[in-house]
CSV table of C-alpha atoms and ligand atoms in Angstrom, one decimal:
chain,number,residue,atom,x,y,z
A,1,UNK,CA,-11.4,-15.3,229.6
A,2,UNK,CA,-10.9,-16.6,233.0
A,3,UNK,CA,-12.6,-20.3,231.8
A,4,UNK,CA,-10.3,-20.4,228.4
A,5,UNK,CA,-7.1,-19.6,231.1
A,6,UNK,CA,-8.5,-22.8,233.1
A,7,UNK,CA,-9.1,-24.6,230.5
A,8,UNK,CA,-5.9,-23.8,229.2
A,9,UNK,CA,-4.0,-24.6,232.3
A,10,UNK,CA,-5.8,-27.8,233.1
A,11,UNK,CA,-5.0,-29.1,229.8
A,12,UNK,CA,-1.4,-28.5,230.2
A,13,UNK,CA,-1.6,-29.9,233.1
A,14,UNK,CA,-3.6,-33.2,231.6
A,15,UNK,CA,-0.9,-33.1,228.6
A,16,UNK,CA,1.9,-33.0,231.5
A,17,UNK,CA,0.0,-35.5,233.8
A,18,UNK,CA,-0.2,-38.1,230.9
A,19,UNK,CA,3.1,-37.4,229.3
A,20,UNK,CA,4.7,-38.4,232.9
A,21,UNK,CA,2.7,-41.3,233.2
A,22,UNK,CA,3.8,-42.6,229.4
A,23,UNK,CA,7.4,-41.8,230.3
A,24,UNK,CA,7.2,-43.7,233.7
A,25,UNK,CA,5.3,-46.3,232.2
A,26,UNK,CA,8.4,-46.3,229.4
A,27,UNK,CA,11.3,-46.4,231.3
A,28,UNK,CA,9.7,-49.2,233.7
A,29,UNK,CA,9.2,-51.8,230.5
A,30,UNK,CA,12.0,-50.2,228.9
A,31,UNK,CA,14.7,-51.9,232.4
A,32,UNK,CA,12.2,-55.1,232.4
A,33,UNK,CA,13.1,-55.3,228.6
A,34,UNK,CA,17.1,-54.3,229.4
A,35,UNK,CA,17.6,-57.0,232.0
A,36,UNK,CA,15.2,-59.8,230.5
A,37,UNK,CA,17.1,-58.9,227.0
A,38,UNK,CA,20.5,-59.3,228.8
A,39,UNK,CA,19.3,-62.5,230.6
A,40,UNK,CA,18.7,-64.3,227.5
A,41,UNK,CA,21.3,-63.3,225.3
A,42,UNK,CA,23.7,-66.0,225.5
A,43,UNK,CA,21.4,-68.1,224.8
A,44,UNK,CA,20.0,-66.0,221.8
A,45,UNK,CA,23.9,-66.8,220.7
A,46,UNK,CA,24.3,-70.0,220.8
A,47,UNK,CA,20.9,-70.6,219.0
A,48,UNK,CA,22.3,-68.1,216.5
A,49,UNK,CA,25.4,-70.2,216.3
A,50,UNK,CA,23.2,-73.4,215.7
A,51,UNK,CA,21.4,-71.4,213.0
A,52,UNK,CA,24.2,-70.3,211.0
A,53,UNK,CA,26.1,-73.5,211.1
A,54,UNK,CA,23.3,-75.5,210.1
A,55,UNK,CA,22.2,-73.2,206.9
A,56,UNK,CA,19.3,-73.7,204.3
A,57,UNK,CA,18.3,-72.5,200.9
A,58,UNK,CA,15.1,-70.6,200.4
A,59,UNK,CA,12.2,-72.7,200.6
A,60,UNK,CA,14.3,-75.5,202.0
A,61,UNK,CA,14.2,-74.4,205.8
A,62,UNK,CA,13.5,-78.2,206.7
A,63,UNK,CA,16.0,-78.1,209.9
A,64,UNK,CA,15.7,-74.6,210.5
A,65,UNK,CA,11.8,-74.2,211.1
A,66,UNK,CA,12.1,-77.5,212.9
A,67,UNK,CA,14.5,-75.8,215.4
A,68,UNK,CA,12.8,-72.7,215.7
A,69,UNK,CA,8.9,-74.5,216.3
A,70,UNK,CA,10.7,-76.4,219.3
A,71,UNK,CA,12.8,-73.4,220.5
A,72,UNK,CA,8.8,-71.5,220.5
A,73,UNK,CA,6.8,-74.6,222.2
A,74,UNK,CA,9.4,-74.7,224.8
A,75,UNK,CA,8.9,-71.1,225.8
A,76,UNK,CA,5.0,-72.0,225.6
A,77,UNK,CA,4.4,-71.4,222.6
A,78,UNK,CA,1.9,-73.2,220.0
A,79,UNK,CA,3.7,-72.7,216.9
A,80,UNK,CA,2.1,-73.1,213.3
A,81,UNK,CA,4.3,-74.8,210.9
A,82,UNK,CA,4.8,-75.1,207.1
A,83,UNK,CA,3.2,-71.2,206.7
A,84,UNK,CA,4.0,-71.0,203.2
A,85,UNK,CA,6.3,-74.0,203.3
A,86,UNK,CA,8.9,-74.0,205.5
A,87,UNK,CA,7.8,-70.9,207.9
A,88,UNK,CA,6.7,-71.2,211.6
A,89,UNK,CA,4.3,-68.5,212.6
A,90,UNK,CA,3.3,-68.4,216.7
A,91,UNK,CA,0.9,-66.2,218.4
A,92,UNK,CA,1.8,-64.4,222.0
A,93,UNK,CA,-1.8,-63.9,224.0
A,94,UNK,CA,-4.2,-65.3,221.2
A,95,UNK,CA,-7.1,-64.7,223.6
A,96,UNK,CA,-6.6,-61.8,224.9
A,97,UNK,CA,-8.4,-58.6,223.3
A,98,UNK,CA,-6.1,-55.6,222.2
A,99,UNK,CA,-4.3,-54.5,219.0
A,100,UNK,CA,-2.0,-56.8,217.1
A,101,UNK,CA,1.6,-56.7,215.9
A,102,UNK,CA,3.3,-58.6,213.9
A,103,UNK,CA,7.0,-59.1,214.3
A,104,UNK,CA,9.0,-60.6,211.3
A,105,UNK,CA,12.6,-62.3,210.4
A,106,UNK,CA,13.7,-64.0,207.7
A,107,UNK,CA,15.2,-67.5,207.9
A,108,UNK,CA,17.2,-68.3,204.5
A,109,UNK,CA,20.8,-69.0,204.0
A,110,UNK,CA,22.2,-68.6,200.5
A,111,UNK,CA,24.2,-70.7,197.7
A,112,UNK,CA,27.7,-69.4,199.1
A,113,UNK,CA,30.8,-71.4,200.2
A,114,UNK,CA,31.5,-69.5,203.8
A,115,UNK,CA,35.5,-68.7,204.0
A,116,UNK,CA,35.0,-66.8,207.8
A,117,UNK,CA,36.8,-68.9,210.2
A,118,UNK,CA,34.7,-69.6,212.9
A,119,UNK,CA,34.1,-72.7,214.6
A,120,UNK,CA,30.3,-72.4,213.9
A,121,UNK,CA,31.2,-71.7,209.8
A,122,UNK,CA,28.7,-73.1,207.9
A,123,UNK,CA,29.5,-76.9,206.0
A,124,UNK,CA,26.0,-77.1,204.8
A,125,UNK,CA,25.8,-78.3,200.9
A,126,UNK,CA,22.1,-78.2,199.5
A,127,UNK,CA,20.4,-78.2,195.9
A,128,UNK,CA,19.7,-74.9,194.0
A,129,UNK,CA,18.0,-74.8,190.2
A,130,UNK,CA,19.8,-78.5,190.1
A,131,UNK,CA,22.8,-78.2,191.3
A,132,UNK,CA,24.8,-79.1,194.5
A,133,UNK,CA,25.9,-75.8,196.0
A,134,UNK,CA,27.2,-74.9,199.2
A,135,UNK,CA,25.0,-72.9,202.0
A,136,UNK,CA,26.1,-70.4,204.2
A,137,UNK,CA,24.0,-67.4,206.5
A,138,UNK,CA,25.6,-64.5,204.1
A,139,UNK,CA,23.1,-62.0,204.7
A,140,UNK,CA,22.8,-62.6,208.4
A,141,UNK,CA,19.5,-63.7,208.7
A,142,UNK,CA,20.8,-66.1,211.4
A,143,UNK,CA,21.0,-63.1,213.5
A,144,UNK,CA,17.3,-62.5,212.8
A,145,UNK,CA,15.9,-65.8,213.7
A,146,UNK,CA,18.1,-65.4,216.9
A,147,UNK,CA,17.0,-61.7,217.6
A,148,UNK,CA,13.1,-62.7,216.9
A,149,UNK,CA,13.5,-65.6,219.1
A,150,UNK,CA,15.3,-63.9,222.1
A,151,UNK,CA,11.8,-61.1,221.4
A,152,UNK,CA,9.4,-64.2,222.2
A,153,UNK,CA,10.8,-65.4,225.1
A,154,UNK,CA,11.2,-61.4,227.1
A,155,UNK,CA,8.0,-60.8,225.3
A,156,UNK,CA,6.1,-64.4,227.4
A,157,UNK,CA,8.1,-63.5,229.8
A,158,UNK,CA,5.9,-60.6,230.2
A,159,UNK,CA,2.9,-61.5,228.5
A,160,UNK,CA,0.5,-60.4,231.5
A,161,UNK,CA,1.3,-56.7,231.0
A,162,UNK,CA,1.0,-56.9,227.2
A,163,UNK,CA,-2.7,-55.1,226.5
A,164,UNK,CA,-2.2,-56.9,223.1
A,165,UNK,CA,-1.9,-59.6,220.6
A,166,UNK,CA,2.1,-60.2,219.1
A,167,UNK,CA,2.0,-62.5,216.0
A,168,UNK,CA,5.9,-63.9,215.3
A,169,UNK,CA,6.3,-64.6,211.7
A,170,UNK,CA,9.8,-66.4,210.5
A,171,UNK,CA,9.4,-66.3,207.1
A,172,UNK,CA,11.2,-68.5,204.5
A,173,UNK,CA,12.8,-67.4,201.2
A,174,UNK,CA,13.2,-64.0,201.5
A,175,UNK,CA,16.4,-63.9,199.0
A,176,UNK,CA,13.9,-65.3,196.3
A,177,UNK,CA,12.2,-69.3,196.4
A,178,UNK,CA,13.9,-71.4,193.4
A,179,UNK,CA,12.8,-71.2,189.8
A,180,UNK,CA,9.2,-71.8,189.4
A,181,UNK,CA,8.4,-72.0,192.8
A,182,UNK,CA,6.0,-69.5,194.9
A,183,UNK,CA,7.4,-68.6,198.4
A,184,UNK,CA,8.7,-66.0,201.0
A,185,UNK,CA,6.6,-63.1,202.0
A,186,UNK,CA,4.6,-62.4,199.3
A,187,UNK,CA,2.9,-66.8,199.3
A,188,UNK,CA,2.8,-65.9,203.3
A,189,UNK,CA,0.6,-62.6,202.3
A,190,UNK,CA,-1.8,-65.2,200.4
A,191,UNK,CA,-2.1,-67.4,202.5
A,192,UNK,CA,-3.2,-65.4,205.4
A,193,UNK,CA,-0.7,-64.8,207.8
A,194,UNK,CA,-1.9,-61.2,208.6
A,195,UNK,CA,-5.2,-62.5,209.5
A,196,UNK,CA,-7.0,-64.3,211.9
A,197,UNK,CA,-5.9,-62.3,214.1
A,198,UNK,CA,-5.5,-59.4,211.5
A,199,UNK,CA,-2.3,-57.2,211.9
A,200,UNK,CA,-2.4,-53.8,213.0
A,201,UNK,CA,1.1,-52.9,212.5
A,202,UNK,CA,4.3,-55.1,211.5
A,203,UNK,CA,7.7,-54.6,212.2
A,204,UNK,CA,10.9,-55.6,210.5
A,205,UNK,CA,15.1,-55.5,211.0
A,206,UNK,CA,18.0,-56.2,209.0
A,207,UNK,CA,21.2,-56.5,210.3
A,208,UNK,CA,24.2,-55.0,208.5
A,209,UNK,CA,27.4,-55.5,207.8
A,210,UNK,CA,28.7,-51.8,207.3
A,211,UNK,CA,27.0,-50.6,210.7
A,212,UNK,CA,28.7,-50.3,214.0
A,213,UNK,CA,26.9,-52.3,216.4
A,214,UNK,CA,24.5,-49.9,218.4
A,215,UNK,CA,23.7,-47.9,215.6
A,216,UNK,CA,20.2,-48.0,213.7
A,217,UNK,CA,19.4,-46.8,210.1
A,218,UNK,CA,15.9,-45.7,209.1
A,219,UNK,CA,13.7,-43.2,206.8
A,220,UNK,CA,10.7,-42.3,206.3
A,221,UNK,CA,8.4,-43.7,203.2
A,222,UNK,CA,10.3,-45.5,200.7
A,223,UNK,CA,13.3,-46.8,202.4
A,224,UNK,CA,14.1,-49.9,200.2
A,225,UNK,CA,13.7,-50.2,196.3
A,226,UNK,CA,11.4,-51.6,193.8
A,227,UNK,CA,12.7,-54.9,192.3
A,228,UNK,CA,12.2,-56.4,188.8
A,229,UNK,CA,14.5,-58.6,187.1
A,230,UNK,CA,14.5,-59.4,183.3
A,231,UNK,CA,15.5,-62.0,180.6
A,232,UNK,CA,16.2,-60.8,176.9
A,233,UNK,CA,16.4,-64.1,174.7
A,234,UNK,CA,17.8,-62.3,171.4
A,235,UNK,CA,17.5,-64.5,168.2
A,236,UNK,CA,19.6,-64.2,164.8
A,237,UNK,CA,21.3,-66.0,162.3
A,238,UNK,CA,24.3,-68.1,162.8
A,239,UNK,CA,27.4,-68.1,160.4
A,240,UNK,CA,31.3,-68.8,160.3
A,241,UNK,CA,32.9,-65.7,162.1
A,242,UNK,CA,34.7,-64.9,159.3
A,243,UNK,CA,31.4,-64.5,157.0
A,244,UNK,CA,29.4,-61.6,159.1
A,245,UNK,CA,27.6,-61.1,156.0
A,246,UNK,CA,25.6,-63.9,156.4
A,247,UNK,CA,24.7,-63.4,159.9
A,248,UNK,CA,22.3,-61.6,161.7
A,249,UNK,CA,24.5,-61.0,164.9
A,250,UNK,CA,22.9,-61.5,167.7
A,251,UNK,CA,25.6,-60.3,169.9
A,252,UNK,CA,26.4,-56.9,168.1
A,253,UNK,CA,22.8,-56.5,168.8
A,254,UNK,CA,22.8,-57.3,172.5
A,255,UNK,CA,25.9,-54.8,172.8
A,256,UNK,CA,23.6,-52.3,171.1
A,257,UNK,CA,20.6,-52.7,173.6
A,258,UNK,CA,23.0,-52.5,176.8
A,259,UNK,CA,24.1,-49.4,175.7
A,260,UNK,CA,20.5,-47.9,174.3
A,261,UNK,CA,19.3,-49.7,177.8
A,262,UNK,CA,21.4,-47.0,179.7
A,263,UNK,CA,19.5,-44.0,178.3
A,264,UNK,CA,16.6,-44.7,180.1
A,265,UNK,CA,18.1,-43.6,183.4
A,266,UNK,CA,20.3,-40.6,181.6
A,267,UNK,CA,17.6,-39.1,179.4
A,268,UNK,CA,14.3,-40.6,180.4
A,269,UNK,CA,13.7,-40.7,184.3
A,270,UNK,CA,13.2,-37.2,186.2
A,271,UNK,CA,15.9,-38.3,188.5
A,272,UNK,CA,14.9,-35.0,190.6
A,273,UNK,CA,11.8,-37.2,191.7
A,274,UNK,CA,13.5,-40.2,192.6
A,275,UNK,CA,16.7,-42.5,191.8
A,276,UNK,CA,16.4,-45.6,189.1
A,277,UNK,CA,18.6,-47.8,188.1
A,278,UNK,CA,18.8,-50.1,184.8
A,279,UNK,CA,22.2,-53.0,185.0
A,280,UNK,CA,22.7,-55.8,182.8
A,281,UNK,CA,24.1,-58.2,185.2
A,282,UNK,CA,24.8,-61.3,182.9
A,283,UNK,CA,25.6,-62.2,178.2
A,284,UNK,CA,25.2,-65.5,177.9
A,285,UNK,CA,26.3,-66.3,173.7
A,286,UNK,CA,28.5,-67.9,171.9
A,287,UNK,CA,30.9,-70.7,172.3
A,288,UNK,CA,34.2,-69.9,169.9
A,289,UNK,CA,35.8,-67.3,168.3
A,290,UNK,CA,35.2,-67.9,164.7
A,291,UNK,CA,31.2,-68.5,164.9
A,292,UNK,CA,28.7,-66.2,165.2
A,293,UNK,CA,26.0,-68.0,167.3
A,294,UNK,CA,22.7,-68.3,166.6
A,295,UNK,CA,21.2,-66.6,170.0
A,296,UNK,CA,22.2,-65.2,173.5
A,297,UNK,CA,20.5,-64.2,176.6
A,298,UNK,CA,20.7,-61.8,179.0
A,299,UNK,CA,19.7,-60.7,182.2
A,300,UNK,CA,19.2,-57.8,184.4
A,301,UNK,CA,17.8,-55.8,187.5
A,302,UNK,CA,15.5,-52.8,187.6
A,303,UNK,CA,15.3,-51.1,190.9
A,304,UNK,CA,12.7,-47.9,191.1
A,305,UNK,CA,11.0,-46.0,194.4
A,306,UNK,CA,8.2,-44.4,192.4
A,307,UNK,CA,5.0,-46.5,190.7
A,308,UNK,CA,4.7,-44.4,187.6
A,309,UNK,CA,8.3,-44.4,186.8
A,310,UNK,CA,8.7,-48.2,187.4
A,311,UNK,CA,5.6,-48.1,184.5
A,312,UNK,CA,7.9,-46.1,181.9
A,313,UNK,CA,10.8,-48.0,183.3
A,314,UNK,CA,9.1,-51.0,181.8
A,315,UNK,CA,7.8,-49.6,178.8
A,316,UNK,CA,11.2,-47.9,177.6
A,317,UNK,CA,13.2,-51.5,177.7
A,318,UNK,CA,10.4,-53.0,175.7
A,319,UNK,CA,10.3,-50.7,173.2
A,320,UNK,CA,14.2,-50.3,172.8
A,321,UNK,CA,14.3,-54.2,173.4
A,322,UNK,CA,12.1,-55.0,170.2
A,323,UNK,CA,13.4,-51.6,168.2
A,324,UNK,CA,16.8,-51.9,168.8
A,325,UNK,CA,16.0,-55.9,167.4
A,326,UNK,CA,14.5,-55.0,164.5
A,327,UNK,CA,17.1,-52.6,163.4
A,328,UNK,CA,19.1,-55.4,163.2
A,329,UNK,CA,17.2,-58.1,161.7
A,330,UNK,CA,16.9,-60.1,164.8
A,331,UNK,CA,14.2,-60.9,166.9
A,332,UNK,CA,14.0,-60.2,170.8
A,333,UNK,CA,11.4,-61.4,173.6
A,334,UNK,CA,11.7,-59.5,177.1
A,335,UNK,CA,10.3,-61.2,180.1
A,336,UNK,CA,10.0,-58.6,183.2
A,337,UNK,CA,9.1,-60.8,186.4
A,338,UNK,CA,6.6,-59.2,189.1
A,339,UNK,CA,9.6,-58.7,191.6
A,340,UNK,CA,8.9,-56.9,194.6
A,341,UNK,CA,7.5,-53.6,195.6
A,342,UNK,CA,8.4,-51.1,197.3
A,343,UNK,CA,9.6,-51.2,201.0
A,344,UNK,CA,8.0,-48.4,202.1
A,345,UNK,CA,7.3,-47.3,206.0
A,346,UNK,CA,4.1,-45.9,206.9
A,347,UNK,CA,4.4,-42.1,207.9
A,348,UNK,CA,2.4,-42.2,210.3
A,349,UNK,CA,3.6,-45.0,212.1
A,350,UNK,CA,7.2,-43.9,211.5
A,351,UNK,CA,6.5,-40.6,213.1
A,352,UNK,CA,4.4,-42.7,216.1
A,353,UNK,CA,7.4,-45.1,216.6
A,354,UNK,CA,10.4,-42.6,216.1
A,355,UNK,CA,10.8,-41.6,219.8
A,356,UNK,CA,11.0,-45.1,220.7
A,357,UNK,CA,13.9,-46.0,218.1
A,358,UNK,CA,16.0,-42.8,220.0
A,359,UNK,CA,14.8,-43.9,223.6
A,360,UNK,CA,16.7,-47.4,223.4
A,361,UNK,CA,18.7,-46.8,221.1
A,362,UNK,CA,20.1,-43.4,222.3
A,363,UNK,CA,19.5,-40.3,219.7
A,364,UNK,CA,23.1,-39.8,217.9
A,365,UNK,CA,22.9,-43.6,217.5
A,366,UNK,CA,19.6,-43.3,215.3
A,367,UNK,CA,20.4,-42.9,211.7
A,368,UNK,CA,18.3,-40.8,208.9
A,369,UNK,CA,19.4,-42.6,205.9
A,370,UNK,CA,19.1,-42.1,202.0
A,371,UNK,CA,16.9,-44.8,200.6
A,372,UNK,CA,19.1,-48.5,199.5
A,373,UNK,CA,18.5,-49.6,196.1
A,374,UNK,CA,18.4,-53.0,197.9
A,375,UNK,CA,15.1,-54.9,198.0
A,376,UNK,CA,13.5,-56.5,200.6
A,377,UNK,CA,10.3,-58.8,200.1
A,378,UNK,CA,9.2,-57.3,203.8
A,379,UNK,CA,7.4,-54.8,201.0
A,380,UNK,CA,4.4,-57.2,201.0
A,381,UNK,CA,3.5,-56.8,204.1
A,382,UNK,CA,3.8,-52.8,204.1
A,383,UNK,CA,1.2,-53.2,201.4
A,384,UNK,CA,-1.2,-54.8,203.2
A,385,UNK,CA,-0.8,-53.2,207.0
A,386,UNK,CA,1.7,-50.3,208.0
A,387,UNK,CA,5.0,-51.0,208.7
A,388,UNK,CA,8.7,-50.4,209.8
A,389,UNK,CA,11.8,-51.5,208.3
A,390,UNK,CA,15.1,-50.5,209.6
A,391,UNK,CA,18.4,-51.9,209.8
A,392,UNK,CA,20.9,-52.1,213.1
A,393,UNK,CA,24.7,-52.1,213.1
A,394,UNK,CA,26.5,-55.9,213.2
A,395,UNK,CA,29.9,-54.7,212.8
A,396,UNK,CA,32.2,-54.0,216.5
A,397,UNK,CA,33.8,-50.7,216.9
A,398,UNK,CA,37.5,-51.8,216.5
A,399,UNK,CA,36.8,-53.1,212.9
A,400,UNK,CA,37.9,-51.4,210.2
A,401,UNK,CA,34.8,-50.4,208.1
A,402,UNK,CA,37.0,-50.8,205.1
A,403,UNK,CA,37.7,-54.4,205.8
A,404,UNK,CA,34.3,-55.3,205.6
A,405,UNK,CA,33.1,-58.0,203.6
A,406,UNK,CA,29.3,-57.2,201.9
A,407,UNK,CA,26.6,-59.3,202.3
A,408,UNK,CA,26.1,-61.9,200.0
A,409,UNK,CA,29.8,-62.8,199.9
A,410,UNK,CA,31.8,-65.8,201.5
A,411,UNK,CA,33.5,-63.0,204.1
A,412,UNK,CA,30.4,-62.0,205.2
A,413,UNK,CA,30.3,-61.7,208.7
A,414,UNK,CA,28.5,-59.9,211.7
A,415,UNK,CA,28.9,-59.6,215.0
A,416,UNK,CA,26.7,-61.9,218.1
A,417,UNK,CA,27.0,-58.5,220.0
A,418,UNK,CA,24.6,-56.6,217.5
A,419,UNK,CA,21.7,-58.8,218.4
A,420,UNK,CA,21.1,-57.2,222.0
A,421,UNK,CA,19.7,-54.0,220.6
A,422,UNK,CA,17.9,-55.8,217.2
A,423,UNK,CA,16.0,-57.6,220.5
A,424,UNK,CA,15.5,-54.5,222.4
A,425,UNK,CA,14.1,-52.1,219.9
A,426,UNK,CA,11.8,-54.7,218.3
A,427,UNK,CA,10.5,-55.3,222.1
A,428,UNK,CA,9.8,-51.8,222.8
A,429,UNK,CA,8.1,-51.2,219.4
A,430,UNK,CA,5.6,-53.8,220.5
A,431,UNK,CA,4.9,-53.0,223.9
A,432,UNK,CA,4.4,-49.2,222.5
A,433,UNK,CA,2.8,-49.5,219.9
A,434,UNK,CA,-0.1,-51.4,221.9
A,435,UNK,CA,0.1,-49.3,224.6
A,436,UNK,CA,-0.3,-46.5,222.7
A,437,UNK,CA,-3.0,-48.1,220.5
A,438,UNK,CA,-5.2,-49.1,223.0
B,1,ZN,ZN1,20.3,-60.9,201.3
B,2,ZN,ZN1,18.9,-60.2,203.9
């Protein structure tokens, strides 16, 4: 009785011992981090600035990796270039022994003429799927080469104290590499950039348009969607508009399969286990109004969270695809692309990291969201090593939320004041996580 009572008290006081240690141990990195974070952040801006007035497609980061390999050998680095094309990979204490993290930001711009006026707006004109196009940082991925960056330089800055390996991975194409070319995170994955020295844990941010600056967004397990897009190439029978008869109608049949398509969701999917959705996004058919063409195409998205229902997804728009077809006498082909998985963050690792999320960012400024039927290609990592995805506030306070322009649009814009946290929280989650996986 009187040893369990020891024992008992000697624990607690190991627990309370260690606990204290961990917290001291916290809050010392956590003002190193604070004043190395605030020390660099102008400059983090101005390369932001370079980065989003300079823009790229996906897997056309020519200028961009360029920038960010000399940006990372100035700090000391030894960057590795064209990783999967255009990315730059660089390795913080590659001899040292420890646990490794990898820390990840996409680089792309996207095929949108910018109508923000700023004097660092994008002008940037590039080729995509053959045809000039205009560039501009609408998803704010800007902000995550300049986060990632402003990370590498507090994180050399105190690379001595890091029991650990930290692998920087700026990825190209995440917003999907051109027709018929392999790229972003998923060619990365093959090629071997968790390995040599293999990942133990990667971590991920977006920044977001919607969110006050300050504030993070995260969930448990699946927090991003399943992706697939499709292509439906319907086939009939042309004729003179005003002789139906000798058609076979290709587009009364594509408006039958759009409609059939939506009772997957409504009568198919236990939506009690977790959302789908099914949207025909584009009709392409027909030229005039008096001929009934000969074919049309269409195209759509299918976002899931669950494996099995992403399965019946799949086999419920084949099947009304080719039924819905032959009822009418046409004929259909469906072509579902692989898209990308799930972006799901590891339990475990969630529950490991959560504490730090609240410490620097403050607890009523940490976010338990719903899951976005957004995608994110960060996915292929998670299925290869555990890791976090979460998304930090870009917009100021005094904006009006309802002013705000969405990503992917030319009015897109966020703010240079939500990349001090982005830096801060991915720092912490390194040094943590090693510390705590030692
Ligand atoms: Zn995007
Ligand atoms: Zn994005």
């Amino acid at each position: 009785m009187r040893y369990a009572r020891n024992f008992v008290i000697s624990t607690f006081f190991l627990f309370f011992l260690s606990s204290t240690t961990s917290i001291i141990t916290a809050q010392k990195y956590d003002k190193q981090v604070e004043s190395l974070a605030r020390e660099i952040e102008s400059q983090v801006i101005d390369w932001r600035h370079w980065f989003h007035e300079n823009a790229e497609l996906s897997n056309r980061e020519f200028k961009t990796s360029k920038r960010i390999a000399e940006i990372l050998t100035n700090m000391g680095y030894k960057p590795q270039i064209n990783v999967a094309k255009t990315g730059v990979v660089a390795i913080l204490n590659d001899k040292k022994r420890g646990p490794v993290v990898a820390l990840r930001a996409d680089i792309d711009g996207l095929p949108i003429k910018e109508r923000v006026n700023l004097p660092w707006a994008s002008e940037m004109t590039g080729v995509y799927n053959g045809e000039t196009v205009p560039i501009m940082h609408a998803c704010g991925h800007d902000t995550h080469i300049g986060i990632l960056l402003g990370v590498a330089k507090i994180l050399s800055d105190m690379k001595d104290e890091i029991p650990g390996k930290v692998k920087f991975i700026f990825q190209p194409a995440e917003e999907g590499a051109p027709d018929g070319e392999e790229g972003g995170a998923e060619l990365m994955v093959k090629e071997g950039v968790l390995k040599r020295p293999n990942v133990d844990a990667i971590f991920g941010l977006h920044i977001k348009s919607g969110l006050e600056v300050g504030q993070i967004n995260i969930k448990s397990e699946g927090i991003m969607a399943a992706v697939n897009s499709f292509r439906i190439d319907i086939k009939g029978k042309q004729s003179h508009g005003s002789r139906p008869w000798n058609s076979v109608d290709p587009i009364v049949t594509a408006s039958q399969i759009v409609n059939n398509l939506q009772t997957i969701v409504s009568r198919n999917m236990d939506l009690t286990n977790a959302p789908v959705v099914v949207t025909v996004g584009a009709i392409h058919g027909g030229v005039r109004s008096n001929i009934i063409p000969e074919s049309l195409y269409m195209l759509g998205t299918i976002r899931t969270f669950d494996v099995n229902m992403k399965k019946q997804v799949h086999k419920r728009i084949r099947n009304i695809v080719q039924m819905t077809a032959e009822a009418n006498n046409a004929t259909a082909t469906i072509d579902i692309n692989k898209g990308y998985p799930v972006t799901y963050n590891d339990p475990g690792l969630y529950q490991e990291m959560f504490p730090t999320f609240e410490r620097i960012a403050g607890k009523e400024n940490v976010n338990i969201i719903k899951a976005v039927t957004g995608a994110e290609d960060f996915s292929f990592f998670q299925q290869q090593v555990p890791g976090i995805y979460f998304f930090i506030g870009g917009i100021p306070k005094d904006f009006d939320p309802a002013k705000v322009a969405d990503h992917h649009t030319p009015d897109f814009y966020v703010d240079d004041s939500g990349m001090l946290l982005g830096m801060k929280t991915m720092t912490a989650l390194t040094i943590d996580y090693l510390n705590k996986t030692q």
